[in-house]
CSV table of C-alpha atoms and ligand atoms in Angstrom, one decimal:
chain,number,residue,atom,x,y,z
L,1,UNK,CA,0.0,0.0,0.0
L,2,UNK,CA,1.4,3.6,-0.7
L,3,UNK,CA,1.1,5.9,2.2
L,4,UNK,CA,0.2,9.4,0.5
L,5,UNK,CA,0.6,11.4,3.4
L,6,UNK,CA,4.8,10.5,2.8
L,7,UNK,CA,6.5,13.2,1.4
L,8,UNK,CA,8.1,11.0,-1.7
L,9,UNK,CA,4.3,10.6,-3.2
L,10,UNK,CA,3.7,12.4,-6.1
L,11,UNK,CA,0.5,13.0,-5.4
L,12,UNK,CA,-1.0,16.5,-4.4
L,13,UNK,CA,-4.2,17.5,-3.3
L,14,UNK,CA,-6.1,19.6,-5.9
L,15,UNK,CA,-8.7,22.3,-5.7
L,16,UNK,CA,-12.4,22.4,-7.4
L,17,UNK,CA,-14.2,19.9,-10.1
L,18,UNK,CA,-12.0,17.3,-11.4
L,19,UNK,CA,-14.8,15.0,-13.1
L,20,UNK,CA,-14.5,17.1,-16.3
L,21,UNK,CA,-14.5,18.3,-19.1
L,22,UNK,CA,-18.0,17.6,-19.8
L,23,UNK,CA,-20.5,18.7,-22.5
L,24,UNK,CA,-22.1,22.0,-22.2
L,25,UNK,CA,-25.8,22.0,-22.5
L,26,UNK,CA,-28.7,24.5,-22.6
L,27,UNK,CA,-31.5,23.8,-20.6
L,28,UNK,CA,-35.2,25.5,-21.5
L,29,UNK,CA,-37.8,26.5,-19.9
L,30,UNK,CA,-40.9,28.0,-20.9
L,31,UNK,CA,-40.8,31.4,-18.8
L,32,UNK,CA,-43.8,33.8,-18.5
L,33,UNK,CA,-45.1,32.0,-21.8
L,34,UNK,CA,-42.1,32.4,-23.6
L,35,UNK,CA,-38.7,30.2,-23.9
L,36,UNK,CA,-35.8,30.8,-21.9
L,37,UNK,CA,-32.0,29.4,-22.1
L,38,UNK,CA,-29.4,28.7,-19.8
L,39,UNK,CA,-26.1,27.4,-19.8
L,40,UNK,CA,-25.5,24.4,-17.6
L,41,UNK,CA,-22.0,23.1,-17.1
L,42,UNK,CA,-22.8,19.5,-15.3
L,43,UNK,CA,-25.5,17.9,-16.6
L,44,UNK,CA,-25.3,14.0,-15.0
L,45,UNK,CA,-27.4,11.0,-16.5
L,46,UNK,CA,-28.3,8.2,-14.2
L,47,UNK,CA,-30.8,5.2,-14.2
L,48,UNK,CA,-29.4,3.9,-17.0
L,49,UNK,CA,-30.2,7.3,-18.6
L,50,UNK,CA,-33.7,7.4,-18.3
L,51,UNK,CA,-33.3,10.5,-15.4
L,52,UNK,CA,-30.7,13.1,-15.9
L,53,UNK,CA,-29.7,15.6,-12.9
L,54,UNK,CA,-28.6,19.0,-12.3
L,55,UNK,CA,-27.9,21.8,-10.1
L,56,UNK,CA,-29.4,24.9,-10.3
L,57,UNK,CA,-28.9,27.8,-8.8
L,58,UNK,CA,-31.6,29.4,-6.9
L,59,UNK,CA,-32.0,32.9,-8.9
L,60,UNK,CA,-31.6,31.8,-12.2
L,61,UNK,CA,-34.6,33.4,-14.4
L,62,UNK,CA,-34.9,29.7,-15.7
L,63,UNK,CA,-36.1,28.4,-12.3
L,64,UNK,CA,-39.6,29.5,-12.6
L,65,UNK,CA,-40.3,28.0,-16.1
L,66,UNK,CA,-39.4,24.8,-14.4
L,67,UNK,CA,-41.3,25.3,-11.5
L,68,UNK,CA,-44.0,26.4,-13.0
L,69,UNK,CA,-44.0,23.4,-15.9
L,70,UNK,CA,-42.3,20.9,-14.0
L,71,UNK,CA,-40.6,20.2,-17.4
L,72,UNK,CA,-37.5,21.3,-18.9
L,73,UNK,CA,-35.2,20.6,-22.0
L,74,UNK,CA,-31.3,19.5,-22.8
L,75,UNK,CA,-30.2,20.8,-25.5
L,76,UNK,CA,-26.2,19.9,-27.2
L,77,UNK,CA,-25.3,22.9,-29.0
L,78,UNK,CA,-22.0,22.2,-31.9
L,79,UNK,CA,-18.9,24.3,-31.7
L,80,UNK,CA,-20.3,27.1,-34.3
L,81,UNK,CA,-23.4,28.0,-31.9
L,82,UNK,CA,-20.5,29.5,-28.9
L,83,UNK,CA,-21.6,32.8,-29.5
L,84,UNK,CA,-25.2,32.0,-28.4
L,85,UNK,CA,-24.0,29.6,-25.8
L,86,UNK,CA,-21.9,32.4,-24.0
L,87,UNK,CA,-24.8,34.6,-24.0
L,88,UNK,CA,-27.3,32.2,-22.4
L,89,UNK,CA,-24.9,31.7,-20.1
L,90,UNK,CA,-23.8,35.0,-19.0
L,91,UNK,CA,-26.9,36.9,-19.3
L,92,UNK,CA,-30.3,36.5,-17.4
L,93,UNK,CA,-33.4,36.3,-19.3
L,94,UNK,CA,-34.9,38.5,-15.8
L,95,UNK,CA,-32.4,41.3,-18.4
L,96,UNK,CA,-32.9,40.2,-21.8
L,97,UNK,CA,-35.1,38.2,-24.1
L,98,UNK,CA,-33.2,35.0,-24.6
L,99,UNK,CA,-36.6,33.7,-26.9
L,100,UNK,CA,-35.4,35.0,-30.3
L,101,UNK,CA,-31.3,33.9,-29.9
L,102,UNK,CA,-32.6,30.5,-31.6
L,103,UNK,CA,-35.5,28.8,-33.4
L,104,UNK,CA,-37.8,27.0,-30.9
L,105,UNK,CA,-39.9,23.5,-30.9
L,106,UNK,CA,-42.0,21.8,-28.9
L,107,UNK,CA,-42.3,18.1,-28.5
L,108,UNK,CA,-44.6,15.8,-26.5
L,109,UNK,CA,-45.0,17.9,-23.1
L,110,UNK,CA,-45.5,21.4,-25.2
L,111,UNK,CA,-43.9,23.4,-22.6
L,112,UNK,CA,-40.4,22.5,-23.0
L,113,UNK,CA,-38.7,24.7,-25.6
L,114,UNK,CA,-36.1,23.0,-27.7
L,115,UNK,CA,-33.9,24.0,-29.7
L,116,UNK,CA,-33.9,23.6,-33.5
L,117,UNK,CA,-30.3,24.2,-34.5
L,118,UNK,CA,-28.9,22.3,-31.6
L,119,UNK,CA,-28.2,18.3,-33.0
L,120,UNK,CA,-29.3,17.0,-30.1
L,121,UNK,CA,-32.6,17.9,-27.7
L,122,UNK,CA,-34.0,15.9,-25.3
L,123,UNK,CA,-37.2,16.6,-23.1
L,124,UNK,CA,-38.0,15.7,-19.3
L,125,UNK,CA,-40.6,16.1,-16.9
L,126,UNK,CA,-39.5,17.1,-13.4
L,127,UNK,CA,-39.6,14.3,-10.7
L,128,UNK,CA,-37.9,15.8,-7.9
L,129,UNK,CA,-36.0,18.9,-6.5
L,130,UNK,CA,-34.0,18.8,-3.9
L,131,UNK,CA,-33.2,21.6,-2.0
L,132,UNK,CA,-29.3,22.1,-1.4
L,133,UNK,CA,-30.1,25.9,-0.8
L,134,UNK,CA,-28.9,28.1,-2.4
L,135,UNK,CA,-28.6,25.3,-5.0
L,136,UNK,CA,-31.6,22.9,-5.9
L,137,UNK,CA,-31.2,19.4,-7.5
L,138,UNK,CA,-32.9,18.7,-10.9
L,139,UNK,CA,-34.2,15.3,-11.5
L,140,UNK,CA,-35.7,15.0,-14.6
L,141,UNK,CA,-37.8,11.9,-16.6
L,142,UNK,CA,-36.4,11.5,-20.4
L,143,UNK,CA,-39.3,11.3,-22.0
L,144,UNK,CA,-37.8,11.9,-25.8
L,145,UNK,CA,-34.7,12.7,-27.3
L,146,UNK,CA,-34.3,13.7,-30.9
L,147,UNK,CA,-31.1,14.3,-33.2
L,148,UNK,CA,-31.4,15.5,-36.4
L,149,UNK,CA,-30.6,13.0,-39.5
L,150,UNK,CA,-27.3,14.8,-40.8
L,151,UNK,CA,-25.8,13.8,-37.4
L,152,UNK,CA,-26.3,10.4,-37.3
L,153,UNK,CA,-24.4,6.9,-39.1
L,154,UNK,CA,-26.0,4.2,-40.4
L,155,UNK,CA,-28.8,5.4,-37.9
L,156,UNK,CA,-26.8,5.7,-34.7
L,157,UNK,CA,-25.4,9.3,-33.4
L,158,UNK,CA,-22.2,10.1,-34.7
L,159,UNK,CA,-20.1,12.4,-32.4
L,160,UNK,CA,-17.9,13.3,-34.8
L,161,UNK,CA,-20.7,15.2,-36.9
L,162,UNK,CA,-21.9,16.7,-33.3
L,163,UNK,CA,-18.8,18.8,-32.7
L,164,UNK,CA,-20.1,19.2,-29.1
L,165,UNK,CA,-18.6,21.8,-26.9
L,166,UNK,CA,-16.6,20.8,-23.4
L,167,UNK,CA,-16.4,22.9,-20.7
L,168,UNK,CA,-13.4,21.7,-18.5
L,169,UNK,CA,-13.3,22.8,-14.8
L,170,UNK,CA,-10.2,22.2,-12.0
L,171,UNK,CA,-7.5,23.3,-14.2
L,172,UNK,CA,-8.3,26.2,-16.5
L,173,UNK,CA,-12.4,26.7,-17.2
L,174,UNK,CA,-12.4,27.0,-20.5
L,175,UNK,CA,-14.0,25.1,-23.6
L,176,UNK,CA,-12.6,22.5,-25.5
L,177,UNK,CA,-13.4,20.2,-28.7
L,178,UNK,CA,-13.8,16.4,-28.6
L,179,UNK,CA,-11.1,14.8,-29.9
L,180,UNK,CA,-10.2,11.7,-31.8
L,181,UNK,CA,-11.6,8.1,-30.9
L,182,UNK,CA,-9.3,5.7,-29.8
L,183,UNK,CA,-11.0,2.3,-29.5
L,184,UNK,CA,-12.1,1.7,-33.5
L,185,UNK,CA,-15.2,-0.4,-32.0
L,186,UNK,CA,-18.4,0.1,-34.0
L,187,UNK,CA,-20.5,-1.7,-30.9
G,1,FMN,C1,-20.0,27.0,-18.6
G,1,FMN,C2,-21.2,27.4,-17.7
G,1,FMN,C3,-21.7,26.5,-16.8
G,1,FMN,C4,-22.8,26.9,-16.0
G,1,FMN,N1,-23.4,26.0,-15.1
G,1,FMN,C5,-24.4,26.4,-14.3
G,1,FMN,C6,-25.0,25.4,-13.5
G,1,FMN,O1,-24.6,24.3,-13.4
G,1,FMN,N2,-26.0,25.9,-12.7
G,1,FMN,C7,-26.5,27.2,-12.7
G,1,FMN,O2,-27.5,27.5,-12.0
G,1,FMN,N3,-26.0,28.1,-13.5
G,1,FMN,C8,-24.9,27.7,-14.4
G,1,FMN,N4,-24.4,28.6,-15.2
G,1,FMN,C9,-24.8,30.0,-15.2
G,1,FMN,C10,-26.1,30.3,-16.0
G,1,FMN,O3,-26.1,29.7,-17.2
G,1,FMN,C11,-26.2,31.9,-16.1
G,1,FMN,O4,-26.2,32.5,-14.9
G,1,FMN,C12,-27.4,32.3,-17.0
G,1,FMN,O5,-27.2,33.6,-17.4
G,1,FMN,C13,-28.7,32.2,-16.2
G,1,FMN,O6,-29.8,32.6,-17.0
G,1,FMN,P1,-31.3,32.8,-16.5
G,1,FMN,O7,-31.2,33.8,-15.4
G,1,FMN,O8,-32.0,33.4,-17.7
G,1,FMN,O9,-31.8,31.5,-16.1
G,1,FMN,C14,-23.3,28.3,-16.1
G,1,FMN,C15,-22.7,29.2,-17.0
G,1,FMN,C16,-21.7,28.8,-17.8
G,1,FMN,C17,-21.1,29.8,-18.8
């Protein structure tokens, strides 16, 4: 066994969120009858991927669509929507209209805005919120996901057409692309 508390260990403690970098995704909610977009850096599937969980933090504008709906949307924008993506996640829709910054659908629960030129969209119904004040927990029900055609193989997403956008935390917080596949394994 190595005893890390020895001074010949290599190993250091480091600060802030190491499970990264992770996909950034904007989550909708229909606010005051309109759609609003935010930028969430952690977005965590679980139960097989059939619930998907987040933190959100207490004043975001976002928070009422959600409560008010108990639904919400994920939404994977590419590399060329940054712009937009920055701006949903710096400003508050409380300050501006986010509705306009993209084209909007609708899918089975009507009052989770998607979307359009984001490949990938999925929609959830809220199960549970956990209070972690000022923070609340997020647990939502998958109930559809959609991709459009040009991103998909032989009928399976392809990553490599998604060009999705990583936001890395711990070290610098900046965004990254995905890289190159390393297991050639078309299971
Ligand atoms: C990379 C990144 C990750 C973020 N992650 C979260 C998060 O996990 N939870 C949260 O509440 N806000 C997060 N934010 C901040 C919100 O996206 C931001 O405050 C947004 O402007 C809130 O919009 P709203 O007030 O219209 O809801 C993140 C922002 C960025 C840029």
């Amino acid at each position: 066994m190595i005893d890390i508390s020895n001074n010949n260990s290599t190993k250091q403690e480091v600060q802030g969120n190491l499970l990264s970098p992770l996909p950034v995704v904007l989550v909708g909610a229909q606010v005051n009858n309109k759609p609003n977009y935010l930028v969430i850096g952690y977005m965590c599937p679980f139960n097989f991927g059939k619930h998907i969980f987040f933190s959100l933090y207490n004043v975001r504008y976002t928070r009422k669509g959600i409560h008010d709906n108990m639904t919400f949307s994920v939404n994977i924008p590419s590399e060329n929507l940054i712009e937009q993506t920055q701006l949903c996640g710096t400003k508050s829709g409380r300050d501006i209209d986010k509705s306009a910054i993209f084209d909007t659908f609708y899918g089975e629960l009507k009052t989770a805005p998607m979307i359009s030129q984001c490949p990938i969209n999925i929609e959830c119904e809220v199960t549970e919120i956990l209070d972690y004040t000022p923070n609340e927990g997020i647990i939502g029900r998958v109930v559809k996901s959609y991709a459009d055609t040009q991103y998909l193989t032989e009928g399976k997403l392809d990553w490599r057409k998604v060009h999705p956008i990583l936001w890395a935390t711990g070290g610098d917080y900046n965004y990254y692309k995905l890289g190159d596949r390393i297991i050639q394994d078309n299971g």
